[in-house]
């Protein structure tokens, strides 16, 4: 582990990566999620120590629920989807991972599937037995549940804020936007992206020394014809 968080940012042309995603017939988020999983799989295959770890690679991706249920709230309003591949089933090509990523997200992002998650969460909140349990007991139980079924189940998190649009008169005063998800000792890396005007920023934050995942990730983009300007902060 490093003493502090490291951030590596890649700047890419938004029109280029949109055109590439259309070529693959997937969304940009689906394409980048597949690149992340493909890069992580390569590391597991190369490293004998990594191969002894759990065989499931799972990426967590938040969904902006405002697109499903319009809301003006400034509070976090999201649910989560996930894609996983099981390395015990054999080797995966990038095409295999991209196809699985695309279909998994399309199913999980369906309005009915998201509504089922919302209904399940609300039922838990309204359950009369749950409501009478003291808060400190709920906190203890949820903390234990999260330690088993939370971040430990994931190999990383990917969040795409999409395109930032601001009034034209303010554009001359803004050079760029960025945002970062802070990793921790359990989920050691996270990847975020957003677009402003003609540029997309892709940020990989990490608390470990190795830069191999970042190298493989951006190398894959270059191999697919995307020009990338990489900077470490």
Coordinates of C-alpha atoms in Angstrom, one line a residue:
X1 CA 0.0 0.0 0.0
X2 CA 1.1 3.6 -0.6
X3 CA 1.2 6.3 2.1
X4 CA -1.3 8.4 0.2
X5 CA -3.7 8.1 -2.7
X6 CA -2.3 8.3 -6.2
X7 CA -4.3 9.6 -9.2
X8 CA -3.5 8.9 -12.9
X9 CA -5.6 10.8 -15.3
X10 CA -6.1 10.1 -19.0
X11 CA -7.5 12.7 -21.4
X12 CA -9.2 11.4 -24.5
X13 CA -11.1 12.8 -27.4
X14 CA -14.9 12.5 -26.7
X15 CA -15.8 12.1 -30.4
X16 CA -13.2 9.4 -30.8
X17 CA -14.4 7.3 -27.9
X18 CA -18.1 7.8 -28.8
X19 CA -17.3 6.6 -32.3
X20 CA -15.4 3.6 -31.0
X21 CA -18.3 2.7 -28.7
X22 CA -20.8 2.9 -31.6
X23 CA -18.5 0.6 -33.6
X24 CA -18.7 -2.0 -30.8
X25 CA -22.5 -1.3 -30.5
X26 CA -22.2 -0.6 -26.8
X27 CA -22.3 2.5 -24.5
X28 CA -19.1 4.3 -23.5
X29 CA -19.6 3.1 -19.9
X30 CA -20.0 -0.5 -21.0
X31 CA -16.9 -0.2 -23.2
X32 CA -14.7 1.3 -20.4
X33 CA -16.0 -1.2 -17.9
X34 CA -15.0 -4.1 -20.2
X35 CA -11.6 -2.5 -20.6
X36 CA -11.2 -2.4 -16.8
X37 CA -12.2 -6.0 -16.3
X38 CA -10.0 -7.2 -19.2
X39 CA -7.0 -5.3 -17.8
X40 CA -7.6 -6.8 -14.3
X41 CA -7.9 -10.3 -15.8
X42 CA -4.6 -9.9 -17.5
X43 CA -3.0 -9.1 -14.2
X44 CA -4.5 -12.1 -12.6
X45 CA -3.2 -14.3 -15.4
X46 CA 0.3 -12.9 -15.2
X47 CA 0.7 -12.9 -11.4
X48 CA 0.9 -16.3 -9.7
X49 CA 0.0 -14.8 -6.3
X50 CA -3.0 -13.1 -7.8
X51 CA -4.2 -16.4 -9.3
X52 CA -4.5 -17.8 -5.8
X53 CA -7.1 -15.1 -4.9
X54 CA -10.8 -15.4 -5.4
X55 CA -11.7 -16.2 -9.0
X56 CA -14.5 -13.8 -9.3
X57 CA -13.8 -10.3 -10.8
X58 CA -16.7 -8.0 -10.1
X59 CA -17.1 -4.3 -11.0
X60 CA -19.6 -2.1 -9.3
X61 CA -21.3 0.6 -11.4
X62 CA -23.8 3.2 -10.0
X63 CA -26.9 4.1 -11.9
X64 CA -28.3 7.6 -11.9
X65 CA -31.9 7.1 -10.8
X66 CA -32.9 10.6 -11.9
X67 CA -33.1 9.3 -15.4
X68 CA -35.7 6.7 -14.2
X69 CA -37.6 8.8 -11.6
X70 CA -37.1 12.5 -12.3
X71 CA -36.1 14.3 -9.1
X72 CA -34.6 17.7 -8.2
X73 CA -33.0 16.4 -5.0
X74 CA -29.4 17.3 -4.5
X75 CA -28.9 14.2 -2.3
X76 CA -27.3 11.0 -3.7
X77 CA -30.0 9.2 -5.7
X78 CA -28.5 6.1 -7.2
X79 CA -28.6 2.3 -7.2
X80 CA -25.9 -0.1 -8.2
X81 CA -25.3 -2.6 -10.9
X82 CA -22.4 -5.1 -11.2
X83 CA -20.7 -7.1 -13.8
X84 CA -18.7 -10.2 -12.8
X85 CA -16.6 -12.8 -14.6
X86 CA -15.4 -16.1 -13.1
X87 CA -11.9 -16.9 -14.1
X88 CA -12.4 -20.6 -13.2
X89 CA -14.5 -20.9 -16.3
X90 CA -11.5 -20.3 -18.5
X91 CA -9.9 -17.5 -20.5
X92 CA -12.0 -14.6 -21.8
X93 CA -11.3 -12.5 -24.8
X94 CA -12.0 -8.8 -24.8
X95 CA -15.0 -9.5 -27.0
X96 CA -16.3 -12.0 -24.5
X97 CA -16.1 -9.6 -21.6
X98 CA -17.6 -6.7 -23.6
X99 CA -20.6 -8.9 -24.6
X100 CA -21.2 -10.0 -21.0
X101 CA -20.8 -6.4 -19.8
X102 CA -23.3 -5.1 -22.3
X103 CA -26.0 -7.6 -21.7
X104 CA -25.6 -7.6 -17.9
X105 CA -26.0 -3.9 -17.7
X106 CA -28.8 -3.7 -20.1
X107 CA -30.8 -6.2 -18.0
X108 CA -29.9 -4.6 -14.6
X109 CA -30.7 -1.1 -15.9
X110 CA -34.2 -2.0 -17.0
X111 CA -36.7 0.1 -15.3
X112 CA -38.6 -2.9 -13.9
X113 CA -35.4 -4.3 -12.4
X114 CA -34.5 -1.0 -10.8
X115 CA -38.0 -0.6 -9.4
X116 CA -37.7 -4.1 -7.8
X117 CA -34.6 -2.9 -6.0
X118 CA -36.4 0.3 -4.8
X119 CA -39.4 -1.7 -3.6
X120 CA -37.2 -4.2 -1.7
X121 CA -35.4 -1.4 0.1
X122 CA -38.6 0.4 0.9
X123 CA -40.2 -2.8 2.3
X124 CA -37.3 -3.2 4.6
X125 CA -37.7 0.4 5.9
X126 CA -41.4 -0.1 6.5
X127 CA -41.3 -3.5 8.1
X128 CA -42.8 -3.0 11.6
X129 CA -40.4 -5.4 13.2
X130 CA -37.4 -3.6 11.8
X131 CA -38.8 -0.2 12.9
X132 CA -38.9 -1.2 16.6
X133 CA -35.3 -2.5 16.7
X134 CA -33.0 0.1 18.4
X135 CA -30.8 2.1 16.0
X136 CA -27.6 1.0 17.6
X137 CA -28.5 -2.7 17.0
X138 CA -29.3 -1.9 13.4
X139 CA -26.0 -0.2 13.0
X140 CA -24.1 -3.2 14.4
X141 CA -26.0 -5.6 12.1
X142 CA -25.5 -3.5 9.0
X143 CA -21.8 -3.0 9.7
X144 CA -21.3 -6.8 9.9
X145 CA -23.4 -7.3 6.8
X146 CA -21.5 -4.7 4.9
X147 CA -18.1 -6.2 5.9
X148 CA -19.3 -9.5 4.3
X149 CA -21.4 -8.3 1.4
X150 CA -20.1 -4.8 0.7
X151 CA -16.8 -3.7 -0.8
X152 CA -15.0 -7.1 -0.1
X153 CA -17.2 -8.6 -2.9
X154 CA -15.9 -6.1 -5.6
X155 CA -12.7 -5.7 -7.5
X156 CA -13.3 -2.0 -8.2
X157 CA -16.0 0.6 -8.8
X158 CA -16.5 2.6 -12.0
X159 CA -18.6 5.8 -12.2
X160 CA -19.4 7.9 -15.3
X161 CA -20.9 11.3 -14.6
X162 CA -21.5 11.7 -18.3
X163 CA -21.3 15.1 -20.1
X164 CA -21.1 18.3 -18.1
X165 CA -23.2 21.1 -19.7
X166 CA -23.0 24.7 -18.4
X167 CA -24.3 28.0 -19.7
X168 CA -22.4 29.3 -22.7
X169 CA -21.5 32.6 -21.0
X170 CA -19.6 30.7 -18.3
X171 CA -17.6 28.4 -20.6
X172 CA -14.7 30.9 -21.1
X173 CA -14.1 30.9 -17.4
X174 CA -13.8 27.1 -17.0
X175 CA -10.9 25.1 -18.2
X176 CA -12.0 21.6 -17.2
X177 CA -14.0 19.5 -14.7
X178 CA -12.9 16.4 -12.8
X179 CA -14.1 14.1 -10.0
X180 CA -12.5 11.3 -8.1
X181 CA -13.7 8.4 -6.0
X182 CA -11.4 7.8 -3.1
X183 CA -10.3 4.1 -2.8
X184 CA -9.5 2.4 0.5
X185 CA -7.6 -0.7 1.8
X186 CA -10.5 -3.0 0.7
X187 CA -11.3 -1.7 -2.7
X188 CA -7.9 -0.4 -3.6
X189 CA -8.7 1.2 -7.0
X190 CA -11.5 3.1 -8.5
X191 CA -12.1 4.6 -11.9
X192 CA -14.2 7.6 -12.8
X193 CA -14.9 9.6 -15.9
X194 CA -16.7 12.7 -17.1
X195 CA -16.9 14.7 -20.3
X196 CA -16.7 18.4 -20.9
X197 CA -17.0 19.9 -24.4
X198 CA -14.8 17.7 -26.7
X199 CA -12.8 15.9 -24.0
X200 CA -13.3 13.0 -21.6
X201 CA -11.3 12.7 -18.4
X202 CA -10.7 9.2 -17.1
X203 CA -9.3 9.0 -13.6
X204 CA -7.9 5.9 -11.9
X205 CA -7.2 6.5 -8.2
X206 CA -5.2 3.9 -6.2
X207 CA -3.7 3.2 -2.8
X208 CA -1.3 0.5 -4.0
X209 CA 2.2 0.9 -5.5
X210 CA 1.6 -1.0 -8.7
X211 CA 0.6 0.9 -11.8
X212 CA 0.1 -2.2 -14.0
X213 CA -3.7 -1.9 -14.1
X214 CA -3.4 1.7 -15.3
X215 CA -0.8 0.8 -17.9
X216 CA -2.9 -2.1 -19.3
X217 CA -6.1 0.0 -19.3
X218 CA -4.7 3.0 -21.2
X219 CA -2.7 0.6 -23.5
X220 CA -6.0 -1.1 -24.5
X221 CA -7.5 2.3 -25.5
X222 CA -4.4 3.1 -27.6
X223 CA -4.6 -0.3 -29.3
X224 CA -8.3 0.5 -30.2
X225 CA -7.2 3.7 -31.8
X226 CA -7.9 6.2 -29.1
X227 CA -5.3 8.9 -28.5
X228 CA -4.6 9.3 -24.7
X229 CA -2.6 12.0 -22.8
X230 CA -1.7 10.4 -19.4
X231 CA -0.7 12.4 -16.4
X232 CA 0.0 11.2 -12.8
X233 CA -1.0 13.5 -10.0

